[in-house]
Coordinates of C-alpha atoms in Angstrom, one line a residue:
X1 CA 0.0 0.0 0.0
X2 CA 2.8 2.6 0.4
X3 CA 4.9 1.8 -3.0
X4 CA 0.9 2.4 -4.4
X5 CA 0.2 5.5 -2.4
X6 CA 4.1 6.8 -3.5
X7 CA 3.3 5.6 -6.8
X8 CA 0.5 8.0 -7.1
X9 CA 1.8 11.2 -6.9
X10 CA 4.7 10.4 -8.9
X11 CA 2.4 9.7 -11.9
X12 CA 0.2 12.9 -11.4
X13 CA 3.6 15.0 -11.3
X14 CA 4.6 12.9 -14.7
X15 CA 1.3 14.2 -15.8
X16 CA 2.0 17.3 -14.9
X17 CA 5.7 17.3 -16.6
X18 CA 4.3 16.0 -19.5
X19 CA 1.6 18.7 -19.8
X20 CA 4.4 21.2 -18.8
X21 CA 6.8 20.1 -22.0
X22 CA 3.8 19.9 -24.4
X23 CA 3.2 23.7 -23.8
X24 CA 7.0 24.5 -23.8
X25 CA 7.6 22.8 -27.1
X26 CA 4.5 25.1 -28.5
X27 CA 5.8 28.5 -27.3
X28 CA 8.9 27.5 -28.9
X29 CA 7.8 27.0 -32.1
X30 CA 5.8 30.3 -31.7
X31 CA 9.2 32.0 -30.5
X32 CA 10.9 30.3 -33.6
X33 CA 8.7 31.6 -36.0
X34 CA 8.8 35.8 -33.4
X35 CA 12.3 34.9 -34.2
X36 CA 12.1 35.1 -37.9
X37 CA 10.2 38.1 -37.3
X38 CA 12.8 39.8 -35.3
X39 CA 15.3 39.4 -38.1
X40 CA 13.3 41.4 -40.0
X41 CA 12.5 44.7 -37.5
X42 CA 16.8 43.6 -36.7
X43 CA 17.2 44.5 -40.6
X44 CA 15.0 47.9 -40.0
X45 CA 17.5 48.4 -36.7
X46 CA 20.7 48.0 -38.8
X47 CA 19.6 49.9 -41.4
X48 CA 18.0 53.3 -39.7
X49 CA 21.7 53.2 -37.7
X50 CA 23.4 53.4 -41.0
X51 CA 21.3 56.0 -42.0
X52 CA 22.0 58.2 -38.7
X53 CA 25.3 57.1 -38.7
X54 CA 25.7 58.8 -42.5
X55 CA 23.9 61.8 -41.7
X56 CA 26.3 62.1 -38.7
X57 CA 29.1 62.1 -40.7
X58 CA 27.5 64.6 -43.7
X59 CA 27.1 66.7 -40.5
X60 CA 30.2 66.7 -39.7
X61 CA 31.7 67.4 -42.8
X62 CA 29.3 70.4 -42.8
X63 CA 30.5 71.8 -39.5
X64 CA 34.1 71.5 -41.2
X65 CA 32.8 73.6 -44.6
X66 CA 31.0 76.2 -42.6
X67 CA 33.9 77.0 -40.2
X68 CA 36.4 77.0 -43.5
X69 CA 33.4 79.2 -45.0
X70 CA 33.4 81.6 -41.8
X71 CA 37.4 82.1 -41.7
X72 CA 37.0 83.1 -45.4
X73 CA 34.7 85.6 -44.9
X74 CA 36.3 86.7 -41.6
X75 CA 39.1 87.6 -43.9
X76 CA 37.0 89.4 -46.7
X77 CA 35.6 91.4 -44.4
X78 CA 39.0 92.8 -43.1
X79 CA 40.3 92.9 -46.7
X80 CA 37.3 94.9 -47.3
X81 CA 37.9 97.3 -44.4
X82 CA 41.7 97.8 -45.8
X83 CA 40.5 98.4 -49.4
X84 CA 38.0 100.6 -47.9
X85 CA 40.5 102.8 -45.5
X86 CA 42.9 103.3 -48.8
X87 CA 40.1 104.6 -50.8
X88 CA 39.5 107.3 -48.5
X89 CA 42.8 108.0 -48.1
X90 CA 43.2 108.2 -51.8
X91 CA 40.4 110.3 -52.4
X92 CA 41.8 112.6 -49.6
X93 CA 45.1 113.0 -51.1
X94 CA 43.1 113.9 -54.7
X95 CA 41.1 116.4 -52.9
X96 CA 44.1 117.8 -51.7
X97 CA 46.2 117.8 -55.4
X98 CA 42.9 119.7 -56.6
X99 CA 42.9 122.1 -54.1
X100 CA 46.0 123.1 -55.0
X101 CA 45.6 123.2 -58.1
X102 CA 42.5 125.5 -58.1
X103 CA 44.3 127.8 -55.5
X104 CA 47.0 128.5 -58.2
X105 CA 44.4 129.5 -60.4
X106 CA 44.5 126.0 -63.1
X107 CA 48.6 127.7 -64.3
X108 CA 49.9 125.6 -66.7
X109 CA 53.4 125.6 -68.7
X110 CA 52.5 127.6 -71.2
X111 CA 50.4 130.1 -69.6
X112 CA 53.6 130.6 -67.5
X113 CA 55.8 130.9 -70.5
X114 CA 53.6 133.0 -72.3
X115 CA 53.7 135.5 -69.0
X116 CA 57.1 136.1 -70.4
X117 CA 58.3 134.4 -66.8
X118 CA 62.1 134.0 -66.2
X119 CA 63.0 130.8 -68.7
X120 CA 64.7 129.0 -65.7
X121 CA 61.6 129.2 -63.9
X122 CA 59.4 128.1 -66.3
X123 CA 61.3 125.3 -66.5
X124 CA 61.3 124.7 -63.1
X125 CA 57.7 125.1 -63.4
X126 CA 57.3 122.7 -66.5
X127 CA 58.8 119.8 -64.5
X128 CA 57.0 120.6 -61.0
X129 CA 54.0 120.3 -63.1
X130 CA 54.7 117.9 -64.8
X131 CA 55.5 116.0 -61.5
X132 CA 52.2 116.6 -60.0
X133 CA 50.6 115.3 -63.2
X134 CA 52.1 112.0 -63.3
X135 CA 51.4 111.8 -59.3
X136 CA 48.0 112.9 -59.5
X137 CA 47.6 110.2 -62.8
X138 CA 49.0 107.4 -60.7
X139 CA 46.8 108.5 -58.2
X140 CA 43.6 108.3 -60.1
X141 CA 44.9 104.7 -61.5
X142 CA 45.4 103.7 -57.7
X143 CA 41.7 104.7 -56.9
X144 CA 40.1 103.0 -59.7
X145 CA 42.7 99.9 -58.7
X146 CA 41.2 100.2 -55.1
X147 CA 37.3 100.6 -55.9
X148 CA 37.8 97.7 -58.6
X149 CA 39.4 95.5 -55.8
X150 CA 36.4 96.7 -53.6
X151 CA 33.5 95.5 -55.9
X152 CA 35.8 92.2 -56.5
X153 CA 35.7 91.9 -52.4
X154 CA 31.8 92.9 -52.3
X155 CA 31.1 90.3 -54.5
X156 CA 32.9 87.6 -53.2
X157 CA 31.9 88.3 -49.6
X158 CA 28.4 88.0 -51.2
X159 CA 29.0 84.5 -52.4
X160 CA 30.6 83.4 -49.2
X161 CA 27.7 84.7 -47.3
X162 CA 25.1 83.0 -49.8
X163 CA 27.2 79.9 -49.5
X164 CA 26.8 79.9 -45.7
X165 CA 23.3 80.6 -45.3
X166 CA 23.5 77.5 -48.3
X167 CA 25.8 75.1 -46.0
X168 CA 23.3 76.4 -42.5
X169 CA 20.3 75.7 -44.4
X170 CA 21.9 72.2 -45.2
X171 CA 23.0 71.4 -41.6
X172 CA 19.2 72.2 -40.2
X173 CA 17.7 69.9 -42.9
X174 CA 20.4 67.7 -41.9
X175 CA 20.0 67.7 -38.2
X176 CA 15.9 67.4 -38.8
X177 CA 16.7 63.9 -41.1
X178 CA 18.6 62.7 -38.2
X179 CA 16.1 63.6 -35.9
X180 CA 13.5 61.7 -37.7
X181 CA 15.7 58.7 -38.3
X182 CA 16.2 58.7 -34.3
X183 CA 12.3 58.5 -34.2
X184 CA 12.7 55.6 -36.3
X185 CA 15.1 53.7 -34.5
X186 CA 13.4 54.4 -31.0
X187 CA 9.9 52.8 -32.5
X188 CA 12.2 50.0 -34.0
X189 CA 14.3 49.0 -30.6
X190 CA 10.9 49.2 -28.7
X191 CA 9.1 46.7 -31.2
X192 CA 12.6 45.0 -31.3
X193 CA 12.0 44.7 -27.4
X194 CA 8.5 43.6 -26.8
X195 CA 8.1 41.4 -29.7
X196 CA 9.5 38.2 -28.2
X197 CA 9.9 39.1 -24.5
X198 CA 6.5 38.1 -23.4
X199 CA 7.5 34.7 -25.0
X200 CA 10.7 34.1 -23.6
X201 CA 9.4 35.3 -20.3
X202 CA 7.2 32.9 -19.9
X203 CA 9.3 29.8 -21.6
X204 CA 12.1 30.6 -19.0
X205 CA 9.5 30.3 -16.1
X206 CA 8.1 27.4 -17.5
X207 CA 12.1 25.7 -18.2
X208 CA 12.5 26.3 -14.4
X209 CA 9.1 25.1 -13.5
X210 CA 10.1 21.8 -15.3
X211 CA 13.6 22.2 -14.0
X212 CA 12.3 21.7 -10.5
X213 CA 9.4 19.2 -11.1
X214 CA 12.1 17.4 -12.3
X215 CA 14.2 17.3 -9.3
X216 CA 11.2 16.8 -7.2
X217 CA 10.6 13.5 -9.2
X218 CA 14.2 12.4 -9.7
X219 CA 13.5 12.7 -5.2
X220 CA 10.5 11.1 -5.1
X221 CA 12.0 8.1 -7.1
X222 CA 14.7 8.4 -4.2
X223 CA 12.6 8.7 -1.6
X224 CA 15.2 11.8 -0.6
X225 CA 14.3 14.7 0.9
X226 CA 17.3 17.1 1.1
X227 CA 17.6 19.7 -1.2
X228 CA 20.2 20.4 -3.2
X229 CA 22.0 23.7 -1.8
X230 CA 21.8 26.9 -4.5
X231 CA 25.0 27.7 -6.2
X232 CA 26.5 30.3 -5.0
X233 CA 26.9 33.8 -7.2
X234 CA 30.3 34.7 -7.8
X235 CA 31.3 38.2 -7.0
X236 CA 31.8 40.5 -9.8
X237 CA 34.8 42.7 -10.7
X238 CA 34.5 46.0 -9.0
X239 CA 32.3 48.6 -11.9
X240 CA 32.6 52.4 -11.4
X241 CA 36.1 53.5 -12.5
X242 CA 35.9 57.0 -14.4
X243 CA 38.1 57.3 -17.2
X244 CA 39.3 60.7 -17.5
X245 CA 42.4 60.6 -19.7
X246 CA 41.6 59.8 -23.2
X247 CA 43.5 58.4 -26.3
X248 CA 45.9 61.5 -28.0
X249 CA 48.8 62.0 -31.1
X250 CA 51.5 61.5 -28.3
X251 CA 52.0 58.0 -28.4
X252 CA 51.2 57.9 -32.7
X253 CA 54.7 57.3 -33.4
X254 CA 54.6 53.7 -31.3
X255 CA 53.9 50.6 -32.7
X256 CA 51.5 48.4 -31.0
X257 CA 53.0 46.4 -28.5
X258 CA 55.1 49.0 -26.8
X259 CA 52.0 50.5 -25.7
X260 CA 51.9 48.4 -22.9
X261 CA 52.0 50.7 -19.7
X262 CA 51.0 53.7 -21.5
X263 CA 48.1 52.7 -23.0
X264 CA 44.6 55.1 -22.4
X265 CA 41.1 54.4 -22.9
X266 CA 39.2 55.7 -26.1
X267 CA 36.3 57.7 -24.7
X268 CA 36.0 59.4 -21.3
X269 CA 33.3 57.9 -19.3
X270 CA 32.5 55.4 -16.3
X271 CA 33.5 51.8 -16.5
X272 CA 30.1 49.5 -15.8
X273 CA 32.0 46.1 -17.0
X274 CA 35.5 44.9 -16.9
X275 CA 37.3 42.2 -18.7
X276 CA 36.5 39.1 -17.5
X277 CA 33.3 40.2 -15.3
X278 CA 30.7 37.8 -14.9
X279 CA 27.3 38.8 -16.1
X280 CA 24.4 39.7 -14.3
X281 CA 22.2 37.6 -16.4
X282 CA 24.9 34.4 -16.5
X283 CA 26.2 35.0 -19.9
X284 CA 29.4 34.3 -21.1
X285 CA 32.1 36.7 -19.4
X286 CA 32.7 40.3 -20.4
X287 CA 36.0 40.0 -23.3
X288 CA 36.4 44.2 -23.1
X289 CA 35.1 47.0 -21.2
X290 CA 32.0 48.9 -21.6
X291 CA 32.4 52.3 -20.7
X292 CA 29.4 55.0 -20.3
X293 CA 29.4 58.3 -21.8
X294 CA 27.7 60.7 -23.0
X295 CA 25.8 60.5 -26.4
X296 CA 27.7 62.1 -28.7
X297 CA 30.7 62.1 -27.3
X298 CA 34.1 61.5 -29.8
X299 CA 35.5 57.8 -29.5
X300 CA 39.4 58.0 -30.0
X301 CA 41.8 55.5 -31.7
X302 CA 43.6 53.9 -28.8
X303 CA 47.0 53.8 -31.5
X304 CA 48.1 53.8 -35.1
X305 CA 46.9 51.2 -37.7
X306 CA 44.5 51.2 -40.3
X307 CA 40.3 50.3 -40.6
X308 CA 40.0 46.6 -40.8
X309 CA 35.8 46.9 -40.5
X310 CA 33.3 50.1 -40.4
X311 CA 29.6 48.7 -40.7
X312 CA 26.7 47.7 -38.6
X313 CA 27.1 44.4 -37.0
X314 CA 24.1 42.4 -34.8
X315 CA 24.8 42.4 -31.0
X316 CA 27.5 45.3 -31.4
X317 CA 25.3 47.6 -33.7
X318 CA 27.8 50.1 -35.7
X319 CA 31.6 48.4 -35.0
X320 CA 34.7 50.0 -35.7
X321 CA 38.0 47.7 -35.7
X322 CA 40.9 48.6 -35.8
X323 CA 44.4 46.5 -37.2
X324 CA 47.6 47.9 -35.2
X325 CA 49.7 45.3 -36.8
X326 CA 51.7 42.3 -34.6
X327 CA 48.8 40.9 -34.7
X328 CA 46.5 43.2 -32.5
X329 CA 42.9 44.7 -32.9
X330 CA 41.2 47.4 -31.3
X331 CA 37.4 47.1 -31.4
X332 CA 34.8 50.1 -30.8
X333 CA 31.1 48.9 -30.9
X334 CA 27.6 50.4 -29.9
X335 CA 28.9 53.7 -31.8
X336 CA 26.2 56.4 -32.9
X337 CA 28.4 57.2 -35.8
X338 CA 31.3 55.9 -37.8
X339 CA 34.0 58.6 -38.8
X340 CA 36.3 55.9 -40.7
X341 CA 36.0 53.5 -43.3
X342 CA 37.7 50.2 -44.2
X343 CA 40.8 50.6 -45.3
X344 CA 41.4 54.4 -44.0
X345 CA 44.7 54.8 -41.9
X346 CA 44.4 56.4 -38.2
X347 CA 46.7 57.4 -36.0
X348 CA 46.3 57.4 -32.1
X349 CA 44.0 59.8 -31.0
X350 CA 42.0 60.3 -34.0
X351 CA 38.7 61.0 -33.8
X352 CA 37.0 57.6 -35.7
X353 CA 33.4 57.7 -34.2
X354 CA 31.1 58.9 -31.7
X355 CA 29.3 57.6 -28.8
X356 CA 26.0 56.1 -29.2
X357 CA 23.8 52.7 -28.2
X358 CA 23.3 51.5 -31.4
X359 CA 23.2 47.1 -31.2
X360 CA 19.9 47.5 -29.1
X361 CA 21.9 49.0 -26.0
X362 CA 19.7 50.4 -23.2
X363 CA 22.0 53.6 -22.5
X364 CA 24.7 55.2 -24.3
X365 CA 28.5 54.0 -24.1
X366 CA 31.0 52.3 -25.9
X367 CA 31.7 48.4 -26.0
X368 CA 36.0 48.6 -26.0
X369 CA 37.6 45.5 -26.4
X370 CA 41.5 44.5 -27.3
X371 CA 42.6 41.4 -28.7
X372 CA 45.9 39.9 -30.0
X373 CA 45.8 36.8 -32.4
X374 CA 42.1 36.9 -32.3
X375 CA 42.3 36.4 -28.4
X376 CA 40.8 39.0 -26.2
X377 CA 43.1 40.2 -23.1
X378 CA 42.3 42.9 -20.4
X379 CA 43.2 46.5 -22.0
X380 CA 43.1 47.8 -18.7
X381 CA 46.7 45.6 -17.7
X382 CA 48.1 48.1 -20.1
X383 CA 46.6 51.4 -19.4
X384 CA 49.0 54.2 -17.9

């Protein structure tokens, strides 16, 4: 009577793990088919962080045009002002040469000589005359130089001015696409998001629910009681280290490996994760750091090398990596905007993206890892 009264419950719980593993294996197959689903809103992600990632860099470029622009016109304007300044004193100078000339009542050479003046000073006279002439000629060419350099300088300050209001108007069209195509991206993480999580919520509750009917069976069969003890969580590496000193042209002249020591980070920021951290959710160990920043912020090339890879990538959304030679890569992921492409050479301290959270990242930062024959290592065991 007590194997049959045992024997019972242990085919009701069967039941019940049975029933349990029927309704897992359907909200798989729904998940499978959420799955296929995802790739497609994933395509929508990679593609509208591209896009903003483009309209970054065409922003940036504009920035670059409209300061060049500015400087121009900067020195237009003084040119202007100097052209300006010798016309007046020009025109004073002519004034004055008129004056004079009025004063002595218009005397030329031959009125003089016909005055039956001393020869010698008529003479005289002929070549002071003649003097002022040629000065006042050379005058008059000056002036019309000066106002014909004037219009020249009117007319190109002008152009610069309509090519700057051109180049401001582009930048606000500009910033108002990449506004839009941050709309874009915010609806397309959020149905990213919630289109499966529902579904893997409740598979995971239902794997653990199996997980421990199972036990409780695997007991019963046992007739033990004791429960297994919990495993333990490891402790994590210590999160919260502010980076302060950032990548810079000082060390562009090093190769690689003699970085070692005197290495710095790529983006000031905290530190959440370190190498070799152990996830809160039990995945596989951090392999780099990710440091928090501000959005926006300018991500640095750690050293010298050139672009092995500029393009949106699942998981690390737009990824910048980096060949240093020896053997090493430098890797910048999660970035708002990519500043290089493949095959462009950097040196340390250029500026080859900015911060962002592209990937599907729930804040802004930037995923930094270093690796050395394809094996990742702990970047901060060489920073200075």
């Amino acid at each position: 009577m007590a194997l049959t009264a045992e024997a019972a419950p242990d085919a009701g719980k069967q039941e019940e793990l049975k029933e349990l593993r029927s309704r897992i294996q359907a909200l798989q197959e729904e998940l499978e088919q959420a799955s296929e689903d995802k790739s497609e809103v994933t395509d929508a992600l990679k593609n509208s962080e591209r896009r903003i990632s483009d309209v970054n860099r065409g922003l940036r470029d504009l920035e670059i045009k409209q300061r060049k622009l500015s400087q121009t016109l900067k020195q237009l304007i003084g040119d202007t002002q100097s052209t300006e300044s010798e016309i007046a004193e020009q025109q004073k100078m002519l004034g004055e040469l008129l004056r004079e000339h009025y004063a002595q009542g218009g005397n030329d050479a031959l009125k003089l000589m016909l005055n039956g003046q001393n020869p010698g000073d008529v003479a005289r006279n002929i070549e002071y005359y003649g003097y002022i002439g040629r000065a006042r000629a050379e005058l008059i060419r000056q002036h019309r130089e000066s106002l014909r350099q004037l219009h020249s300088l009117q007319e190109k300050t002008r152009e610069q001015n309509s090519d700057l209001h051109q180049v401001k108007q582009e930048r606000v069209s500009q910033k108002n696409t990449l506004e839009a195509e941050k709309g874009t991206r915010q609806q397309v993480l959020y149905k990213l998001s919630e289109q499966i999580r529902q579904q893997r919520k409740e598979i995971d509750t239902l794997v653990r629910d199996e997980k421990r009917l199972s036990r409780l069976i695997e007991k019963l069969a046992r007739l033990a009681a004791t429960p297994k003890s919990r495993p333990q969580v490891q402790p994590t590496a210590k999160s919260g280290q502010s980076v302060k000193a950032v990548a810079d042209a000082s060390l562009a002249g090093l190769n690689f490996p003699r970085l070692k020591g005197k290495l710095a980070l790529p983006v000031a920021g905290e530190i959440l994760n370190k190498f070799g951290q152990i996830r809160e959710d039990g995945g596989p160990a951090w392999k780099g750091l990710f440091i928090r920043a501000r959005q926006g912020r300018e991500v640095h090339s750690v050293g010298s090398g050139k672009v092995a890879f500029a393009d949106w990538l699942r998981g690390f959304g737009n990824l910048l990596i980096i060949d240093h030679g020896n053997g090493y890569l430098s890797l910048y992921s999660n970035n708002e905007s990519l500043y290089k492409q493949p095959g462009d050479p950097v040196q340390a301290g250029d500026v080859v993206a900015t911060v962002g959270s592209t990937g599907g990242q729930d804040e802004p930062g930037l995923y930094f890892e270093l690796r050395h024959q394809g094996k990742p290592f702990d970047p901060l065991a060489w920073v200075r």
